[in-house]
Every structure is written in structure tokens, then in C-alpha cells.
Amino acid sequence: MSKLDDDIKKMFLPSLKDARLRKNRNVETIFYKVEDIYKNLGVGKTYYIYTYGCQGNEADSEVMAGILESVGYTKASDPLESDIVLLNTCAVRENAEQRIWGVLGQLKGRKRTHPDMLIGICGCMPQEERATNKLIESYGFVDLVFGTHNRFNLPKLIHQAYLSGSKVVEVFSNEGNILENAPMVRESNFKAWVHIMYGCDEFCTYCIVPYTRGRERSRRKEDILAEVNDLVKRGYKEITLLGQNVNAYGKDIDDGSYTFGDLLTDIDKTGILRVRFTSPHPRDMDEKAIQAMKLKSVMPHLHFPVQSGNDRVLKIMNRKYTREEYLYKVKRLKEEVPNISITTDIIVGFPGETYEEFKDTVTLSVEAGFEGAFTFIYSPREGTPAASMPDPISIEEKHKWFDELKETIDLGYLKGNQRFLGEIVEVLVEGESKSGDGMLCGYTPNNKLTHFKSDDLSLVGNIVKVKITDAKSWFMIGDLVE
Ligand code: 5AD
Ligand code: SF4
């Protein structure tokens, strides 16, 4: 038996087959505590975290930064100068993965001259058997590989890597308990991510997430409300509630009667000024959640992933709603919140999709009046049902469809901004505009990026009034009113 085989035996490796299972066991809430032996692990050392993918990963990186700081590490400004570099990865599409292999290539050179630097890969990619095998076989310079269910063990894993001097791999295929009170280093002091649930039980046939993130687990409402109350006390203005299917919130707790709509109502009472959330599943957008969109703190913007406008494609995607049902919910939302902006996610070129079926997505986008969309060409994910479906349309053809859809979507962006021309809107100021020119920028309640002339950096983190004078596809321009 080779040394590699020996080492592999000591590792916890992922299994997509196990990850598919939804084990019927109770999820417990446990509280984070640093064990004494790890308390000084990072004293005098620095860390850097690269984050890819969704907002969930951004929030997870803030927790990992908090854990690292709790054992003495400080943040490095330059990844190449830091003692530990973590790549928090995404597996949702092939191109997200390609970027990781590229960054690893750059880090390899640095590791040659700085052998003490630890390199770790975490997040969704290690949950895939293929990716972890490749990391073990061809990326000898990577010290740590750990999955989404293992990030709270970070001090232990680092300790093992320092002690053993060989690669440490720990990827559990099934979710663990919910961890509360984990330390966090939030990127912003006025906008915060708040996870309300983890995992996904939907199993849309194209999607790897239910395998990489485990089964749906909701946080207890008292823990969420305590976090939001604390953010309000510390002056935070906006929170974004996170979950793969936020409106499945609460289904796994007690009798399931306390739902996402109830949670929004309780969060509204905390006094937080702005609440956003991502992403809801159209099937679960019930009347209570629609009514909750009218709450003062809930922003009039809904990111409402449709994926396709064709019933046959929706069915083979396992989305569990029809075009008509989706459009009905859009209509109800617009009736209750007439000013609402709706954006979406769309997949182009799902296996077996025909041009006529694709055109249904284009017409639905017009009918729904989308004011923006993240559009993706279908990317096969090994282990998912869609990856083994016949896919006769060439990638060149799919690109043509994609460009065609983009024209409609881009027009939606422009129209969505134009409707605010001449109006006074509230902007939560984020900072200086990238273009410079003495402009600041921020987002309106409808989530429209807005630039305005001012060099008063004390406005950052505050909500100001801006009169819109110009509307482009990707942003609006206005004058500060007060
Ligand atoms: N190919 C292309 N897009 C995908 N998404 C998820 N899985 C895939 C895939 N295999 C898209 C969906 C989802 C968004 C986060 O990513 O549109 O809503
Ligand atoms: Fe993936 Fe569907 Fe779950 Fe969203 S709801 S994470 S697309 S399986």
C-alpha cells in the first residue's frame, strides 16, 4: 500500500450518494466555544479568505474569519503575505470551479518560496467527490480540504495540519447540528447577512446544492431575533435573510406552523429599517409571505427565481410549479405591493429544451415585467439527474439563445430604472462610486444602484434622499435632496 493510500484512509471523504439521503434525525442547536488547546493557535499569524459564489458563502466566510480571529489570527491585506489562505468555493456551475483551479495555480508558486504558508479549500467544491479526489491526487501543495459541514472545526483542522505536516481532509456528507454564537467578522457595519436556515430539500434536477449543503435546517426564531436585535442595537440599517429556500423556513421546527411570513412580521418589530431576503422558492411563496411583503421594513424588491417559462421544462427541472402558477404569484405580489421590483434567475439550454420552449422563457420575462435577472447557460453537475439527460443542443446554439434572452432582460433593467425618473428615492449609501468623480453610491428600497454627487464620506452607512435625474440600464443618477 502506498503512502497516498495510507493517507487517504485517514481522511473523511465526500460521498454524493450519502449526501442525497435525508436522514430522519433531530437537528440540535449547539453553542460555539473555542477549546483551550486552540486559543493561541494563530497568535502572531495572519489569514486571508477568498470568497466565491453566493451570499451564503460570503456569510460563511465572515464566520470563518471570526473563528480565525478568536484563536489569535489577524487579517492580512495581501493573500500572498498571509500565513493561512482559505478559498471558500462554489460548485454551482462549471465556470465557478474553473476559477478556483486558476487561483490555486497562482498560490502554488507562492507556496514554493513560502512553504510554511497553509492553503485550505473549503465550501461547496470539496463536497463533490470528483473535486476532492483531484485535490488529493494533483494538488499536493494544498494543506487543508474541508466541507460545508466542517467549517466550525477549523481550529482543530489547522492544528492537525501544523502537527502532521500532511494534507488534512475532512468532508462530512451529512449535515451536522446548527451552531449558534459563532464569532463573526462582518464586512460592513451597516449591512448584515443573517442566515435563517441552511441546506435545501428541493432537488431541482440541475442543482448540486442539496448535495453540498445538506438537508434543510431552520434556525430557531429566538436565535434569529436575538441576532437581529443585536444588529439594530449596533446601528445596522439593513439585513439580508439567507437560505436556499427561505420560505421553507420553519417547516422542520415543531409542527411547522411558524412560517417565513411570521418570521418577517417578528423581524419587522425589531425596528430594523430594511429587510431583504434571498432566495424564495415560487411554490412556497404563500399568501402569508405575500402579505408580509407589505411590512414597512420589507423592501419592495423580490428576487424570485423562475428558471424557465415552459411547463415541460419546469417539470423536468423538478420545480413543482407551472408558468401559470408563477405568473399568478407575480400578479398577487404586484396587487399587494404595486411598486415592487421583481428580478429572477434563469437557466438557458436545460437538457432537451427546444427553441420554442426557450421562447416561453422570453415571453414570461416580458409578462412578469422582470427588472433584472441572473441568466445562466445550463452547466452539467456530476451526480445530479440532469447531468445524465440527453442534451442535443450545441453550446454555440445555447449562447445564441442566451444573447437573445439578454436583450429582453436588459430592456427590463432599463425600464425598471426609468420608472423612477423625477422621483425622490431613499438611498442607503455604500461608499464612493467606482468611477470616482466625487460621486457616492448606494441602493434604493427597490435595489436600484444609484449614484449622486457628493464627497461627504460621513454619509456612508446612512439613508439619504436623492432626486433621480437620469436612468441607465445598470444604474440611476440623481441629486442629493437633503
Ligand atoms: N447550471 C446553470 N445554472 C445553475 N444554477 C443552479 N444550478 C445550475 C446549473 N447546473 C443557477 C440557478 C440558481 C442559481 C443560483 O444558479 O438559476 O437559481
Ligand atoms: Fe438548487 Fe433548487 Fe435548492 Fe435552489 S431550490 S438551491 S435551485 S435545488
Short mmCIF file of C-alpha atoms in Angstrom, two decimals, residues 18 20-26 174-175 215:
data_model
loop_
_atom_site.label_atom_id
_atom_site.label_comp_id
_atom_site.label_asym_id
_atom_site.label_seq_id
_atom_site.Cartn_x
_atom_site.Cartn_y
_atom_site.Cartn_z
CA ASP A 18 -24.77 9.68 1.13
CA ARG A 20 -28.59 12.63 -1.16
CA LEU A 21 -30.06 10.87 1.88
CA ARG A 22 -32.32 12.87 4.10
CA LYS A 23 -31.79 11.22 7.46
CA ASN A 24 -34.68 11.44 9.81
CA ARG A 25 -32.93 12.66 12.92
CA ASN A 26 -33.24 15.69 15.14
CA ASN A 174 -24.33 14.79 6.02
CA GLU A 175 -25.15 17.98 7.81
CA ARG A 215 -30.83 18.87 4.38
#
